[in-house]
């Protein structure tokens, strides 16, 4: 596992293991276990939103977010949301927050 990354081990017999594997060299059984690598460094994401103000004008706002996953929750994130958690969760949260700020 590279620096700044964490891995969740998927076992064909036991499913996703609750242990998060840190940086370094680790052993796994080739056909039985598969590592799912997550980037745990802070990453930026720009989210543009077009929303209306109180005086009925369109406002263009771009929000830059620095995000990273909680390493202890990576098995739960993988099982419930998937590897592309940032593309599924962040746009809906940011648009709601930006629209409420503008209003």
Short mmCIF file of N, CA, C and O in Angstrom, two decimals:
data_model
loop_
_atom_site.label_atom_id
_atom_site.label_comp_id
_atom_site.label_asym_id
_atom_site.label_seq_id
_atom_site.Cartn_x
_atom_site.Cartn_y
_atom_site.Cartn_z
N UNK A 1 0.87 -1.17 0.00
CA UNK A 1 0.00 0.00 0.00
C UNK A 1 0.91 1.22 0.00
O UNK A 1 1.83 1.33 0.81
N UNK A 2 0.66 2.14 -0.91
CA UNK A 2 1.48 3.34 -1.05
C UNK A 2 1.25 4.32 0.09
O UNK A 2 0.27 4.22 0.83
N UNK A 3 2.14 5.31 0.19
CA UNK A 3 2.02 6.34 1.21
C UNK A 3 0.78 7.19 0.96
O UNK A 3 0.48 7.56 -0.17
N UNK A 4 0.03 7.48 2.02
CA UNK A 4 -1.18 8.28 1.90
C UNK A 4 -2.40 7.49 1.48
O UNK A 4 -3.46 8.06 1.29
N UNK A 5 -2.26 6.20 1.33
CA UNK A 5 -3.37 5.35 0.92
C UNK A 5 -3.65 4.33 2.02
O UNK A 5 -2.79 4.02 2.83
N UNK A 6 -4.86 3.81 2.02
CA UNK A 6 -5.26 2.72 2.92
C UNK A 6 -5.98 1.68 2.07
O UNK A 6 -6.51 1.99 1.01
N UNK A 7 -6.00 0.46 2.55
CA UNK A 7 -6.63 -0.62 1.79
C UNK A 7 -7.64 -1.34 2.66
O UNK A 7 -7.46 -1.51 3.86
N UNK A 8 -8.72 -1.76 2.03
CA UNK A 8 -9.73 -2.61 2.63
C UNK A 8 -9.62 -3.95 1.91
O UNK A 8 -9.55 -4.00 0.68
N UNK A 9 -9.59 -5.03 2.66
CA UNK A 9 -9.42 -6.36 2.07
C UNK A 9 -10.79 -7.00 1.86
O UNK A 9 -11.57 -7.12 2.79
N UNK A 10 -11.04 -7.39 0.60
CA UNK A 10 -12.24 -8.15 0.27
C UNK A 10 -11.86 -9.61 0.18
O UNK A 10 -11.01 -10.00 -0.62
N UNK A 11 -12.48 -10.43 1.01
CA UNK A 11 -12.22 -11.87 1.04
C UNK A 11 -13.41 -12.57 0.38
O UNK A 11 -14.56 -12.27 0.69
N UNK A 12 -13.15 -13.49 -0.53
CA UNK A 12 -14.24 -14.17 -1.24
C UNK A 12 -15.11 -15.02 -0.32
O UNK A 12 -16.26 -15.28 -0.62
N UNK A 13 -14.56 -15.46 0.81
CA UNK A 13 -15.31 -16.31 1.72
C UNK A 13 -15.95 -15.54 2.86
O UNK A 13 -17.05 -15.84 3.29
N UNK A 14 -15.27 -14.50 3.38
CA UNK A 14 -15.75 -13.75 4.54
C UNK A 14 -16.30 -12.37 4.19
O UNK A 14 -16.83 -11.69 5.05
N UNK A 15 -16.15 -11.92 2.96
CA UNK A 15 -16.63 -10.60 2.57
C UNK A 15 -15.62 -9.52 2.90
O UNK A 15 -14.42 -9.77 3.01
N UNK A 16 -16.09 -8.31 3.08
CA UNK A 16 -15.22 -7.18 3.39
C UNK A 16 -14.80 -7.28 4.85
O UNK A 16 -15.64 -7.34 5.74
N UNK A 17 -13.49 -7.27 5.08
CA UNK A 17 -12.99 -7.36 6.44
C UNK A 17 -13.06 -6.00 7.11
O UNK A 17 -12.97 -4.96 6.46
N UNK A 18 -13.21 -5.99 8.44
CA UNK A 18 -13.33 -4.75 9.19
C UNK A 18 -12.00 -4.06 9.44
O UNK A 18 -11.96 -2.93 9.90
N UNK A 19 -10.90 -4.73 9.13
CA UNK A 19 -9.57 -4.17 9.39
C UNK A 19 -9.13 -3.32 8.20
O UNK A 19 -9.23 -3.74 7.05
N UNK A 20 -8.66 -2.10 8.49
CA UNK A 20 -8.12 -1.23 7.46
C UNK A 20 -6.60 -1.41 7.46
O UNK A 20 -5.96 -1.28 8.50
N UNK A 21 -6.05 -1.73 6.30
CA UNK A 21 -4.62 -2.00 6.18
C UNK A 21 -3.91 -0.69 5.85
O UNK A 21 -4.31 0.02 4.93
N UNK A 22 -2.86 -0.38 6.60
CA UNK A 22 -2.13 0.87 6.41
C UNK A 22 -1.04 0.76 5.35
O UNK A 22 -1.00 -0.17 4.56
N UNK A 23 -0.15 1.74 5.38
CA UNK A 23 0.94 1.80 4.40
C UNK A 23 1.92 0.67 4.65
O UNK A 23 2.11 0.23 5.76
N UNK A 24 2.55 0.21 3.58
CA UNK A 24 3.58 -0.80 3.71
C UNK A 24 3.28 -2.03 2.88
O UNK A 24 2.36 -2.07 2.07
N UNK A 25 4.09 -3.07 3.11
CA UNK A 25 3.96 -4.33 2.39
C UNK A 25 3.14 -5.31 3.23
O UNK A 25 3.41 -5.49 4.41
N UNK A 26 2.15 -5.90 2.61
CA UNK A 26 1.28 -6.85 3.30
C UNK A 26 1.09 -8.08 2.43
O UNK A 26 1.17 -8.00 1.21
N UNK A 27 0.82 -9.19 3.05
CA UNK A 27 0.61 -10.44 2.33
C UNK A 27 -0.87 -10.75 2.25
O UNK A 27 -1.61 -10.52 3.19
N UNK A 28 -1.28 -11.29 1.10
CA UNK A 28 -2.65 -11.75 0.95
C UNK A 28 -2.68 -12.96 0.03
O UNK A 28 -1.76 -13.20 -0.73
N UNK A 29 -3.74 -13.70 0.12
CA UNK A 29 -3.90 -14.91 -0.68
C UNK A 29 -4.38 -14.49 -2.07
O UNK A 29 -5.42 -13.82 -2.19
N UNK A 30 -3.65 -14.85 -3.14
CA UNK A 30 -3.91 -14.28 -4.47
C UNK A 30 -5.33 -14.40 -4.99
O UNK A 30 -5.91 -13.44 -5.43
N UNK A 31 -5.94 -15.57 -4.98
CA UNK A 31 -7.26 -15.71 -5.58
C UNK A 31 -8.37 -15.40 -4.58
O UNK A 31 -9.46 -15.00 -4.98
N UNK A 32 -8.08 -15.53 -3.31
CA UNK A 32 -9.11 -15.40 -2.28
C UNK A 32 -9.30 -13.94 -1.84
O UNK A 32 -10.43 -13.49 -1.67
N UNK A 33 -8.23 -13.21 -1.68
CA UNK A 33 -8.31 -11.85 -1.16
C UNK A 33 -7.95 -10.83 -2.23
O UNK A 33 -7.06 -11.06 -3.04
N UNK A 34 -8.65 -9.69 -2.19
CA UNK A 34 -8.40 -8.61 -3.14
C UNK A 34 -8.36 -7.30 -2.38
O UNK A 34 -9.28 -7.00 -1.61
N UNK A 35 -7.31 -6.48 -2.56
CA UNK A 35 -7.25 -5.20 -1.87
C UNK A 35 -8.01 -4.12 -2.64
O UNK A 35 -7.94 -4.04 -3.87
N UNK A 36 -8.76 -3.30 -1.93
CA UNK A 36 -9.42 -2.14 -2.51
C UNK A 36 -8.71 -0.93 -1.91
O UNK A 36 -8.78 -0.69 -0.70
N UNK A 37 -8.02 -0.16 -2.75
CA UNK A 37 -7.16 0.93 -2.30
C UNK A 37 -7.95 2.24 -2.29
O UNK A 37 -8.61 2.58 -3.26
N UNK A 38 -7.86 2.96 -1.16
CA UNK A 38 -8.48 4.28 -1.02
C UNK A 38 -7.40 5.32 -0.82
O UNK A 38 -6.43 5.10 -0.10
N UNK A 39 -7.58 6.49 -1.43
CA UNK A 39 -6.66 7.61 -1.24
C UNK A 39 -7.14 8.39 -0.02
O UNK A 39 -8.24 8.94 -0.02
N UNK A 40 -6.33 8.46 1.03
CA UNK A 40 -6.73 9.11 2.27
C UNK A 40 -6.09 10.48 2.45
O UNK A 40 -6.14 11.05 3.54
N UNK A 41 -5.50 11.01 1.40
CA UNK A 41 -4.94 12.36 1.47
C UNK A 41 -6.05 13.37 1.19
O UNK A 41 -7.08 13.03 0.61
N UNK A 42 -5.84 14.60 1.61
CA UNK A 42 -6.82 15.65 1.34
C UNK A 42 -6.80 15.96 -0.15
O UNK A 42 -5.74 16.23 -0.72
N UNK A 43 -7.99 15.91 -0.76
CA UNK A 43 -8.11 16.18 -2.19
C UNK A 43 -9.09 17.32 -2.41
O UNK A 43 -10.11 17.40 -1.74
N UNK A 44 -8.81 18.19 -3.38
CA UNK A 44 -9.75 19.28 -3.68
C UNK A 44 -10.81 18.83 -4.68
O UNK A 44 -10.60 17.93 -5.48
N UNK A 45 -11.96 19.48 -4.59
CA UNK A 45 -13.03 19.25 -5.55
C UNK A 45 -13.78 20.57 -5.72
O UNK A 45 -14.17 21.20 -4.75
N UNK A 46 -13.97 21.00 -6.97
CA UNK A 46 -14.71 22.21 -7.27
C UNK A 46 -16.12 21.84 -7.70
O UNK A 46 -16.30 21.01 -8.59
N UNK A 47 -17.10 22.47 -7.06
CA UNK A 47 -18.49 22.20 -7.38
C UNK A 47 -19.17 23.50 -7.79
O UNK A 47 -19.37 24.39 -6.95
N UNK A 48 -19.51 23.65 -9.08
CA UNK A 48 -20.23 24.86 -9.51
C UNK A 48 -21.74 24.69 -9.31
O UNK A 48 -22.29 23.61 -9.56
N UNK A 49 -22.40 25.76 -8.86
CA UNK A 49 -23.85 25.72 -8.63
C UNK A 49 -24.46 27.00 -9.18
O UNK A 49 -23.94 28.09 -8.96
N UNK A 50 -25.57 26.85 -9.89
CA UNK A 50 -26.35 28.00 -10.33
C UNK A 50 -27.63 27.99 -9.52
O UNK A 50 -28.39 27.03 -9.55
N UNK A 51 -27.86 29.06 -8.78
CA UNK A 51 -29.04 29.12 -7.92
C UNK A 51 -29.67 30.51 -8.02
O UNK A 51 -29.05 31.45 -8.51
N UNK A 52 -30.87 30.62 -7.55
CA UNK A 52 -31.57 31.90 -7.59
C UNK A 52 -31.51 32.60 -6.25
O UNK A 52 -31.54 31.98 -5.20
N UNK A 53 -31.45 33.91 -6.30
CA UNK A 53 -31.42 34.70 -5.07
C UNK A 53 -32.83 35.19 -4.76
O UNK A 53 -33.79 34.89 -5.46
N UNK A 54 -32.96 36.00 -3.69
CA UNK A 54 -34.28 36.49 -3.29
C UNK A 54 -34.89 37.44 -4.31
O UNK A 54 -36.10 37.50 -4.47
N UNK A 55 -34.03 38.18 -5.01
CA UNK A 55 -34.55 39.12 -6.01
C UNK A 55 -34.62 38.49 -7.41
O UNK A 55 -34.60 39.19 -8.42
N UNK A 56 -34.72 37.15 -7.47
CA UNK A 56 -34.96 36.38 -8.69
C UNK A 56 -33.87 36.54 -9.74
O UNK A 56 -34.14 36.56 -10.94
N UNK A 57 -32.63 36.63 -9.31
CA UNK A 57 -31.50 36.66 -10.23
C UNK A 57 -30.71 35.36 -10.08
O UNK A 57 -30.64 34.80 -8.99
N UNK A 58 -30.15 34.88 -11.18
CA UNK A 58 -29.32 33.69 -11.13
C UNK A 58 -27.93 34.04 -10.61
O UNK A 58 -27.33 35.02 -11.06
N UNK A 59 -27.44 33.23 -9.70
CA UNK A 59 -26.12 33.45 -9.11
C UNK A 59 -25.26 32.22 -9.39
O UNK A 59 -25.67 31.10 -9.11
N UNK A 60 -24.08 32.44 -9.95
CA UNK A 60 -23.12 31.36 -10.18
C UNK A 60 -22.13 31.34 -9.03
O UNK A 60 -21.43 32.32 -8.80
N UNK A 61 -22.05 30.22 -8.34
CA UNK A 61 -21.13 30.07 -7.22
C UNK A 61 -20.34 28.79 -7.43
O UNK A 61 -20.90 27.76 -7.81
N UNK A 62 -19.04 28.86 -7.18
CA UNK A 62 -18.20 27.67 -7.22
C UNK A 62 -17.61 27.48 -5.84
O UNK A 62 -17.01 28.39 -5.28
N UNK A 63 -17.78 26.29 -5.31
CA UNK A 63 -17.27 25.95 -3.98
C UNK A 63 -16.12 24.97 -4.14
O UNK A 63 -16.24 23.97 -4.85
N UNK A 64 -15.01 25.27 -3.48
CA UNK A 64 -13.87 24.34 -3.47
C UNK A 64 -13.84 23.62 -2.14
O UNK A 64 -13.80 24.25 -1.08
N UNK A 65 -13.86 22.30 -2.20
CA UNK A 65 -13.92 21.48 -0.99
C UNK A 65 -12.62 20.68 -0.90
O UNK A 65 -12.18 20.09 -1.88
N UNK A 66 -12.03 20.66 0.28
CA UNK A 66 -10.94 19.74 0.57
C UNK A 66 -11.53 18.62 1.42
O UNK A 66 -12.05 18.87 2.51
N UNK A 67 -11.46 17.39 0.95
CA UNK A 67 -12.08 16.29 1.66
C UNK A 67 -11.13 15.10 1.72
O UNK A 67 -10.20 14.98 0.93
N UNK A 68 -11.37 14.26 2.70
CA UNK A 68 -10.69 12.97 2.83
C UNK A 68 -11.57 12.06 3.66
O UNK A 68 -12.32 12.52 4.51
N UNK A 69 -11.49 10.76 3.43
CA UNK A 69 -12.35 9.85 4.19
C UNK A 69 -11.77 9.58 5.58
O UNK A 69 -10.57 9.70 5.80
N UNK A 70 -12.63 9.19 6.50
CA UNK A 70 -12.21 8.76 7.82
C UNK A 70 -11.70 7.32 7.67
O UNK A 70 -12.44 6.44 7.24
N UNK A 71 -10.44 7.09 8.02
CA UNK A 71 -9.83 5.80 7.73
C UNK A 71 -10.48 4.65 8.50
O UNK A 71 -10.55 3.53 8.00
N UNK A 72 -10.98 4.91 9.68
CA UNK A 72 -11.62 3.84 10.45
C UNK A 72 -12.95 3.41 9.84
O UNK A 72 -13.40 2.29 10.07
N UNK A 73 -13.58 4.27 9.06
CA UNK A 73 -14.88 3.97 8.46
C UNK A 73 -14.79 3.47 7.02
O UNK A 73 -15.83 3.33 6.36
N UNK A 74 -13.60 3.20 6.52
CA UNK A 74 -13.46 2.78 5.12
C UNK A 74 -14.20 1.49 4.77
O UNK A 74 -14.82 1.42 3.70
N UNK A 75 -14.21 0.45 5.62
CA UNK A 75 -15.01 -0.73 5.26
C UNK A 75 -16.50 -0.43 5.13
O UNK A 75 -17.17 -0.92 4.22
N UNK A 76 -17.02 0.42 6.01
CA UNK A 76 -18.44 0.78 5.94
C UNK A 76 -18.73 1.66 4.73
O UNK A 76 -19.77 1.51 4.08
N UNK A 77 -17.81 2.57 4.40
CA UNK A 77 -17.97 3.41 3.21
C UNK A 77 -17.98 2.54 1.96
O UNK A 77 -18.81 2.73 1.06
N UNK A 78 -17.10 1.56 1.90
CA UNK A 78 -17.02 0.69 0.72
C UNK A 78 -18.27 -0.16 0.57
O UNK A 78 -18.80 -0.32 -0.54
N UNK A 79 -18.76 -0.72 1.67
CA UNK A 79 -19.92 -1.60 1.56
C UNK A 79 -21.22 -0.84 1.29
O UNK A 79 -22.07 -1.31 0.57
N UNK A 80 -21.36 0.36 1.86
CA UNK A 80 -22.62 1.09 1.69
C UNK A 80 -22.65 1.99 0.47
O UNK A 80 -23.67 2.08 -0.21
N UNK A 81 -21.55 2.67 0.16
CA UNK A 81 -21.54 3.64 -0.94
C UNK A 81 -20.74 3.15 -2.14
O UNK A 81 -21.18 3.24 -3.27
N UNK A 82 -19.53 2.65 -1.89
CA UNK A 82 -18.69 2.17 -2.98
C UNK A 82 -17.39 2.95 -3.06
O UNK A 82 -17.11 3.82 -2.25
N UNK A 83 -16.59 2.61 -4.08
CA UNK A 83 -15.29 3.26 -4.23
C UNK A 83 -15.43 4.71 -4.68
O UNK A 83 -14.57 5.53 -4.39
N UNK A 84 -16.48 5.04 -5.40
CA UNK A 84 -16.67 6.40 -5.90
C UNK A 84 -17.57 7.21 -4.96
O UNK A 84 -18.49 7.90 -5.40
N UNK A 85 -17.26 7.14 -3.67
CA UNK A 85 -18.08 7.81 -2.67
C UNK A 85 -18.09 9.32 -2.86
O UNK A 85 -19.10 9.98 -2.62
N UNK A 86 -16.98 9.90 -3.31
CA UNK A 86 -16.92 11.35 -3.46
C UNK A 86 -17.82 11.85 -4.58
O UNK A 86 -18.43 12.91 -4.46
N UNK A 87 -17.97 11.08 -5.66
CA UNK A 87 -18.84 11.50 -6.75
C UNK A 87 -20.31 11.30 -6.43
O UNK A 87 -21.17 11.93 -7.04
N UNK A 88 -20.63 10.45 -5.48
CA UNK A 88 -22.02 10.21 -5.12
C UNK A 88 -22.51 11.13 -4.01
O UNK A 88 -23.66 11.54 -4.01
N UNK A 89 -21.65 11.43 -3.05
CA UNK A 89 -22.09 12.14 -1.86
C UNK A 89 -21.88 13.65 -1.96
O UNK A 89 -22.78 14.43 -1.64
N UNK A 90 -20.71 14.08 -2.41
CA UNK A 90 -20.36 15.50 -2.35
C UNK A 90 -21.25 16.42 -3.19
O UNK A 90 -21.63 17.48 -2.72
N UNK A 91 -21.61 16.08 -4.44
CA UNK A 91 -22.43 17.03 -5.20
C UNK A 91 -23.77 17.33 -4.56
O UNK A 91 -24.20 18.49 -4.54
N UNK A 92 -24.44 16.34 -4.02
CA UNK A 92 -25.76 16.60 -3.44
C UNK A 92 -25.65 17.43 -2.16
O UNK A 92 -26.46 18.33 -1.93
N UNK A 93 -24.65 17.17 -1.35
CA UNK A 93 -24.48 17.94 -0.11
C UNK A 93 -24.10 19.38 -0.42
O UNK A 93 -24.67 20.31 0.16
N UNK A 94 -23.16 19.57 -1.33
CA UNK A 94 -22.68 20.93 -1.60
C UNK A 94 -23.75 21.79 -2.27
O UNK A 94 -23.85 22.98 -1.96
N UNK A 95 -24.54 21.22 -3.18
CA UNK A 95 -25.58 22.04 -3.80
C UNK A 95 -26.62 22.48 -2.78
O UNK A 95 -27.07 23.62 -2.79
N UNK A 96 -26.98 21.60 -1.86
CA UNK A 96 -27.95 21.97 -0.83
C UNK A 96 -27.41 23.06 0.09
O UNK A 96 -28.10 24.01 0.43
N UNK A 97 -26.16 22.93 0.49
CA UNK A 97 -25.55 23.92 1.38
C UNK A 97 -25.42 25.26 0.67
O UNK A 97 -25.75 26.31 1.25
N UNK A 98 -24.96 25.26 -0.58
CA UNK A 98 -24.79 26.53 -1.30
C UNK A 98 -26.13 27.20 -1.55
O UNK A 98 -26.23 28.44 -1.43
N UNK A 99 -27.15 26.45 -1.87
CA UNK A 99 -28.46 27.06 -2.11
C UNK A 99 -29.03 27.65 -0.83
O UNK A 99 -29.65 28.71 -0.84
N UNK A 100 -28.81 26.99 0.30
CA UNK A 100 -29.30 27.54 1.55
C UNK A 100 -28.51 28.77 1.97
O UNK A 100 -29.07 29.68 2.58
N UNK A 101 -27.24 28.85 1.65
CA UNK A 101 -26.42 30.03 1.97
C UNK A 101 -26.87 31.22 1.13
O UNK A 101 -26.98 32.35 1.63
N UNK A 102 -27.15 30.99 -0.15
CA UNK A 102 -27.56 32.08 -1.03
C UNK A 102 -28.94 32.60 -0.62
O UNK A 102 -29.17 33.81 -0.60
N UNK A 103 -29.83 31.72 -0.27
CA UNK A 103 -31.18 32.14 0.10
C UNK A 103 -31.12 32.83 1.44
O UNK A 103 -31.61 33.85 1.70
#
